[in-house]
Amino acid sequence: MLGIGGILPAVAGITRAELCPWRIDRFALLTCFHMFGSGSTGQTMTFDPTLAMIRFGTGLGPRFAPPPSAVRMMSDLRGEDDMAQAFPVAGFATVEPSHAALIWINRQTRAARDTPSEEAAQAARQQLRALIGPARRTTHLAMLARAVDAPHGLRERLVAFWADHFTVIRRSSETAHLVGAFVEDAIRPHVAGRFSDMLRAVVTHPMMLLYLEQFRSIGPGSQRGRRRNAGLNENLARELLELHLLGVDGSYDQRDVRELAELLTGMTYGPQRGFYYDPARAEPGAETVLGRTFGADATLENVLAAMDDLARLPETVAHLARKMAVHFVADDPPADLVAAMTAAFDDRGDLGDLTNAMLAHPAAWAATRQKVRRPQEFITAALRALGVTGAEILRATNGDYRRLLTRPLRIMGQPWQEPPGPDGWPERAEDWIIPQGVAGRISWAMQAPIRIRPALPDPRDFVRDALGDLATEDVIFAANAAESRQDGVGVVLASAAFQRR
Amino acid sequence: MDRRKFLIGGAALGCSAAASPLVTPVALAAAPGENRLIVIILRGAMDGLDVLRPLHDPAYAALRPKLHDGRHLNLDGQWGANPALEPLLPLWQAGEVGAVHAVSTPYRDKRSHFDGQDILEAGVLDIGGGATGWLNRLLTTLPPGAAETAYAIGREHMAILAGEAPAARWSPDANLRLTPAVQRLLERVYHDDPLFRDAADQAIAIAAQVKADEAATESATDDTMMGAPVGNGVHVKVADFAAARLRGETRIASFSIGGWDTHQNQRNGLRRPLQQLAETILTLKARLGPVWGQTAVLCLTEFGRTAAENGTGGTDHGTGGAMIYAGGAMRGGQIAGDWPGLREADLYQRRDLMPTQDVRALAGWVMRGMFGTSAAALTETVFPGLELGQDPKLLH
């Protein structure tokens, strides 16, 4: 029974890398040579259209021709956001039901308690709250439709990456449909722009102020702090340093957290007013963060200028470059790739430059696919391979939405917009490919396609639609040997070759 | 031996063969002892005052004019249980279910479900990025054992078991049903990728195990010491699955039951979650068979609810609440705790039941008794900074 004994510890998290650092398919050995340059033929791997779609995009599909070059991908990224126009998602200011209305009606309902209008108030409240779920679904479907219809999907992948970097999770039922608005407002417009602009948009967005509790932070020495014995909330300051900027290994300490928290005081949010800067909450005096002194006067401009400064710190730049390489390329990315990305990003603090440096580097095109598609990416890629259109996605019934999307995502380990904490989703393949996650992927692959496409493609064609020239002999064999179209399509989608990117 | 056996061998799908690998993983180190701990997270904040009603408190009736409807189960003249707990009465009488009242985590004032649950599962107030769960930290203090020692069960992410120590995770509704032909094809497409191959092997083995458990339940000749699951639904499947694992190598299991956030019409609203809780405990007892005697079940919730009912027949987020416990290893048949009283001046912020004990200390003493965890490990590793206090003597 050695077998299971060997399997269990691995599943339970013992680092597989120690056992077998290079794996997957028959290309593995070949790739080792490429990555380390040892024994190579001198040929350098560069842009590969199939990998472009799989590693940096949302997947292959019969509706799409892969991009001819990285230059083309970058020009698309820096050009018009066609998908946002085709599938609009409401921002915080226009979304219905608005946060202001939901909070207002809660207050009205409380005020009406034990009065004749209590029942009517309750009914109105229920009516408004009944719109939250559908609004959340509409946003989810629109975001999925964008990823399914995008010619290569680099922008959609970057949006997901940066939204995860600046994770926001709903803290109350009133904000369950508003995380998508945050991504639309603060993340999406900036994925190919300056990082400092994204950072400014994030720290002033109501959803971030609510999620990391900046809205309740009050300088102890401020006008309000002295009057009400209220205090600092360090949550946003800590996560900025630990997660968003320097990284957990950054050279900051608790004093920097506190000073930054004091600097951030004044930034707040109210449902009726929206984001605003309240000097009466701002801690007086200059604050010193990481040896830099900011903002003697309590103004929003001082806070934002500090954000601009922290955004360009060498530690921040290196942290973000490495994080992007880890997400797209490998859990332990080659040092020269990270160095090239760091240098390019450091130049202007431009996220387009950062992405471009990754796509321009040979190590980004290594044949070994070390990462695995996250559940949302997996479903997106499967829909593209099946030739589903964004318009079809929008027509999904409530039942299909639950059966084919939200419930499977939960079983696969990625309930939509509900990551475990402010540090977002895990990166390592080992965190996703656990028994329950694989069971969820296999079950979806075997059962969902026939519900979506009752006339399934011939598995022998489908294997090319889904994997292009990355189809391995085993997958081609399995597609040919399957008893039915459903089994054939399912096995292709469930295969390791399809799950890896 | 070939680890791909589960996928290839037709016999591996048969009942006996499928059952064997997970029940008797020979290659694994011995699990730490024979005692079992199950932690059930009651998500949504259970109203301890309506579930276990303090009939002896003179202020109680006035606070709960609608909810205190006289239909409680009289436990001992002092306490009444919510009528939905009737199925648990035999266990109460047998001393296998009990509770500690007026308990809470150290979380105060903001009364957010999300923070409250995060703190309950982290076991510490500081829940910044990278927080681990206290059951996972308990694992790190135990002698190295089987990877299956701890199991998080169900669709929910169980932060209580997140961390560095290995812990398995499965949701019975993952429902992996494959024909032998598809299994052989999957074996082929995972063959060269150990990460996928091993995870799929185990998924298939667990799914086969669940199927075998179901078959065994139906035949009922399996083990005369075991009863049938009680009730229907996901919660019963989860309890049944947990019991099957705990009969094997698993010693610690955790899952959650939701539906406790009863702001309105609580008399109806509490019925379903209480029924689910009762069926869960009864299924655990029935399906654990002889090892029920070595089992402790702790049911923890993020906080209690307001002492007074609100204008809509419900209660709002509060502070102190109750911890229900069960299991043959526990000293049940009592509502323990240090009762603070319900007069307005006795309440926390003149609003909520005053917590008089830290629920982490209660869990700590149970772990100490079950696994021999030292006081130092409890107050430094499992619950850093905890005051362990007096032994509440909840175990036999």
PDB file of C-alpha atoms in Angstrom, chain A residues 353-469:
ATOM      1  CA  ASP A 353       6.057  48.967 -19.657  1.00  0.00           C
ATOM      2  CA  LEU A 354       6.045  46.264 -16.986  1.00  0.00           C
ATOM      3  CA  THR A 355       3.801  43.978 -19.043  1.00  0.00           C
ATOM      4  CA  ASN A 356       5.755  44.736 -22.195  1.00  0.00           C
ATOM      5  CA  ALA A 357       9.046  43.787 -20.544  1.00  0.00           C
ATOM      6  CA  MET A 358       7.550  40.443 -19.541  1.00  0.00           C
ATOM      7  CA  LEU A 359       6.241  39.694 -23.034  1.00  0.00           C
ATOM      8  CA  ALA A 360       9.546  40.761 -24.592  1.00  0.00           C
ATOM      9  CA  HIS A 361      11.653  38.434 -22.470  1.00  0.00           C
ATOM     10  CA  PRO A 362      12.529  34.946 -23.755  1.00  0.00           C
ATOM     11  CA  ALA A 363      12.010  33.377 -20.310  1.00  0.00           C
ATOM     12  CA  ALA A 364       8.328  34.340 -20.488  1.00  0.00           C
ATOM     13  CA  TRP A 365       7.957  31.949 -23.419  1.00  0.00           C
ATOM     14  CA  ALA A 366       9.479  28.867 -21.846  1.00  0.00           C
ATOM     15  CA  ALA A 367       7.684  25.810 -23.141  1.00  0.00           C
ATOM     16  CA  THR A 368       7.118  24.273 -19.716  1.00  0.00           C
ATOM     17  CA  ARG A 369       3.798  25.442 -18.397  1.00  0.00           C
ATOM     18  CA  GLN A 370       4.419  25.646 -14.668  1.00  0.00           C
ATOM     19  CA  LYS A 371       1.278  27.474 -13.635  1.00  0.00           C
ATOM     20  CA  VAL A 372      -2.269  26.143 -13.553  1.00  0.00           C
ATOM     21  CA  ARG A 373      -5.364  27.959 -14.631  1.00  0.00           C
ATOM     22  CA  ARG A 374      -7.386  29.168 -11.693  1.00  0.00           C
ATOM     23  CA  PRO A 375     -10.986  27.904 -11.692  1.00  0.00           C
ATOM     24  CA  GLN A 376     -12.398  31.111 -13.184  1.00  0.00           C
ATOM     25  CA  GLU A 377      -9.690  31.013 -15.895  1.00  0.00           C
ATOM     26  CA  PHE A 378     -10.379  27.330 -16.503  1.00  0.00           C
ATOM     27  CA  ILE A 379     -14.085  27.852 -17.075  1.00  0.00           C
ATOM     28  CA  THR A 380     -13.386  30.889 -19.263  1.00  0.00           C
ATOM     29  CA  ALA A 381     -10.912  28.957 -21.403  1.00  0.00           C
ATOM     30  CA  ALA A 382     -13.288  26.006 -21.687  1.00  0.00           C
ATOM     31  CA  LEU A 383     -16.098  28.293 -22.886  1.00  0.00           C
ATOM     32  CA  ARG A 384     -13.762  29.813 -25.496  1.00  0.00           C
ATOM     33  CA  ALA A 385     -12.691  26.362 -26.679  1.00  0.00           C
ATOM     34  CA  LEU A 386     -16.358  25.440 -27.023  1.00  0.00           C
ATOM     35  CA  GLY A 387     -16.942  28.511 -29.197  1.00  0.00           C
ATOM     36  CA  VAL A 388     -19.374  30.126 -26.758  1.00  0.00           C
ATOM     37  CA  THR A 389     -19.969  33.874 -27.324  1.00  0.00           C
ATOM     38  CA  GLY A 390     -20.249  36.691 -24.845  1.00  0.00           C
ATOM     39  CA  ALA A 391     -23.819  37.335 -25.961  1.00  0.00           C
ATOM     40  CA  GLU A 392     -24.719  33.742 -25.068  1.00  0.00           C
ATOM     41  CA  ILE A 393     -23.135  34.198 -21.637  1.00  0.00           C
ATOM     42  CA  LEU A 394     -25.385  37.166 -20.923  1.00  0.00           C
ATOM     43  CA  ARG A 395     -28.434  35.041 -21.713  1.00  0.00           C
ATOM     44  CA  ALA A 396     -27.615  32.453 -19.027  1.00  0.00           C
ATOM     45  CA  THR A 397     -30.592  31.569 -16.854  1.00  0.00           C
ATOM     46  CA  ASN A 398     -30.378  31.850 -13.081  1.00  0.00           C
ATOM     47  CA  GLY A 399     -30.300  28.089 -12.834  1.00  0.00           C
ATOM     48  CA  ASP A 400     -27.474  27.746 -15.335  1.00  0.00           C
ATOM     49  CA  TYR A 401     -25.580  30.538 -13.637  1.00  0.00           C
ATOM     50  CA  ARG A 402     -25.662  28.627 -10.367  1.00  0.00           C
ATOM     51  CA  ARG A 403     -25.183  25.135 -11.780  1.00  0.00           C
ATOM     52  CA  LEU A 404     -22.507  25.909 -14.342  1.00  0.00           C
ATOM     53  CA  LEU A 405     -20.702  28.802 -12.738  1.00  0.00           C
ATOM     54  CA  THR A 406     -21.064  29.805  -9.092  1.00  0.00           C
ATOM     55  CA  ARG A 407     -21.461  26.393  -7.509  1.00  0.00           C
ATOM     56  CA  PRO A 408     -18.664  24.742  -9.519  1.00  0.00           C
ATOM     57  CA  LEU A 409     -16.352  27.675  -8.796  1.00  0.00           C
ATOM     58  CA  ARG A 410     -16.966  27.150  -5.087  1.00  0.00           C
ATOM     59  CA  ILE A 411     -16.210  23.447  -5.276  1.00  0.00           C
ATOM     60  CA  MET A 412     -13.087  24.132  -7.355  1.00  0.00           C
ATOM     61  CA  GLY A 413     -11.966  26.501  -4.591  1.00  0.00           C
ATOM     62  CA  GLN A 414     -12.551  29.932  -6.114  1.00  0.00           C
ATOM     63  CA  PRO A 415     -15.968  31.264  -5.136  1.00  0.00           C
ATOM     64  CA  TRP A 416     -16.397  34.420  -7.173  1.00  0.00           C
ATOM     65  CA  GLN A 417     -14.990  37.533  -5.488  1.00  0.00           C
ATOM     66  CA  GLU A 418     -14.629  35.713  -2.178  1.00  0.00           C
ATOM     67  CA  PRO A 419     -10.890  35.132  -1.733  1.00  0.00           C
ATOM     68  CA  PRO A 420      -9.821  34.034   1.735  1.00  0.00           C
ATOM     69  CA  GLY A 421      -8.321  37.385   2.780  1.00  0.00           C
ATOM     70  CA  PRO A 422      -6.750  40.681   1.721  1.00  0.00           C
ATOM     71  CA  ASP A 423      -3.780  38.786   0.299  1.00  0.00           C
ATOM     72  CA  GLY A 424      -6.055  37.412  -2.424  1.00  0.00           C
ATOM     73  CA  TRP A 425      -5.976  34.003  -4.074  1.00  0.00           C
ATOM     74  CA  PRO A 426      -3.055  31.645  -3.608  1.00  0.00           C
ATOM     75  CA  GLU A 427      -0.481  31.480  -6.409  1.00  0.00           C
ATOM     76  CA  ARG A 428       1.063  28.039  -6.185  1.00  0.00           C
ATOM     77  CA  ALA A 429      -0.248  25.250  -8.396  1.00  0.00           C
ATOM     78  CA  GLU A 430      -0.190  23.017  -5.302  1.00  0.00           C
ATOM     79  CA  ASP A 431      -2.770  25.232  -3.611  1.00  0.00           C
ATOM     80  CA  TRP A 432      -5.282  24.672  -6.392  1.00  0.00           C
ATOM     81  CA  ILE A 433      -4.646  21.142  -7.521  1.00  0.00           C
ATOM     82  CA  ILE A 434      -5.946  19.410  -4.413  1.00  0.00           C
ATOM     83  CA  PRO A 435      -8.395  16.492  -4.551  1.00  0.00           C
ATOM     84  CA  GLN A 436     -11.543  18.549  -4.104  1.00  0.00           C
ATOM     85  CA  GLY A 437     -10.408  21.134  -6.644  1.00  0.00           C
ATOM     86  CA  VAL A 438      -9.561  18.495  -9.231  1.00  0.00           C
ATOM     87  CA  ALA A 439     -12.841  16.696  -8.579  1.00  0.00           C
ATOM     88  CA  GLY A 440     -14.656  19.971  -9.243  1.00  0.00           C
ATOM     89  CA  ARG A 441     -12.709  20.529 -12.469  1.00  0.00           C
ATOM     90  CA  ILE A 442     -13.277  16.992 -13.713  1.00  0.00           C
ATOM     91  CA  SER A 443     -16.981  17.108 -12.860  1.00  0.00           C
ATOM     92  CA  TRP A 444     -17.416  20.415 -14.677  1.00  0.00           C
ATOM     93  CA  ALA A 445     -15.481  19.156 -17.699  1.00  0.00           C
ATOM     94  CA  MET A 446     -17.577  16.010 -17.938  1.00  0.00           C
ATOM     95  CA  GLN A 447     -20.998  17.526 -17.274  1.00  0.00           C
ATOM     96  CA  ALA A 448     -21.124  21.235 -18.134  1.00  0.00           C
ATOM     97  CA  PRO A 449     -20.169  21.266 -21.857  1.00  0.00           C
ATOM     98  CA  ILE A 450     -23.183  19.242 -22.974  1.00  0.00           C
ATOM     99  CA  ARG A 451     -25.508  21.582 -21.090  1.00  0.00           C
ATOM    100  CA  ILE A 452     -23.906  24.552 -22.794  1.00  0.00           C
ATOM    101  CA  ARG A 453     -23.506  22.997 -26.258  1.00  0.00           C
ATOM    102  CA  PRO A 454     -26.001  20.139 -26.720  1.00  0.00           C
ATOM    103  CA  ALA A 455     -24.409  19.539 -30.144  1.00  0.00           C
ATOM    104  CA  LEU A 456     -20.855  19.048 -28.956  1.00  0.00           C
ATOM    105  CA  PRO A 457     -17.952  19.216 -31.420  1.00  0.00           C
ATOM    106  CA  ASP A 458     -16.108  16.119 -32.543  1.00  0.00           C
ATOM    107  CA  PRO A 459     -13.493  15.537 -29.829  1.00  0.00           C
ATOM    108  CA  ARG A 460     -10.827  15.045 -32.509  1.00  0.00           C
ATOM    109  CA  ASP A 461     -11.409  18.608 -33.701  1.00  0.00           C
ATOM    110  CA  PHE A 462     -12.010  19.907 -30.220  1.00  0.00           C
ATOM    111  CA  VAL A 463      -8.577  18.873 -29.024  1.00  0.00           C
ATOM    112  CA  ARG A 464      -7.104  21.289 -31.608  1.00  0.00           C
ATOM    113  CA  ASP A 465      -9.570  24.051 -30.723  1.00  0.00           C
ATOM    114  CA  ALA A 466      -8.649  23.756 -27.068  1.00  0.00           C
ATOM    115  CA  LEU A 467      -4.923  23.094 -27.190  1.00  0.00           C
ATOM    116  CA  GLY A 468      -3.651  24.011 -30.666  1.00  0.00           C
ATOM    117  CA  ASP A 469      -0.158  22.705 -31.203  1.00  0.00           C
TER     118      ASP A 469
END
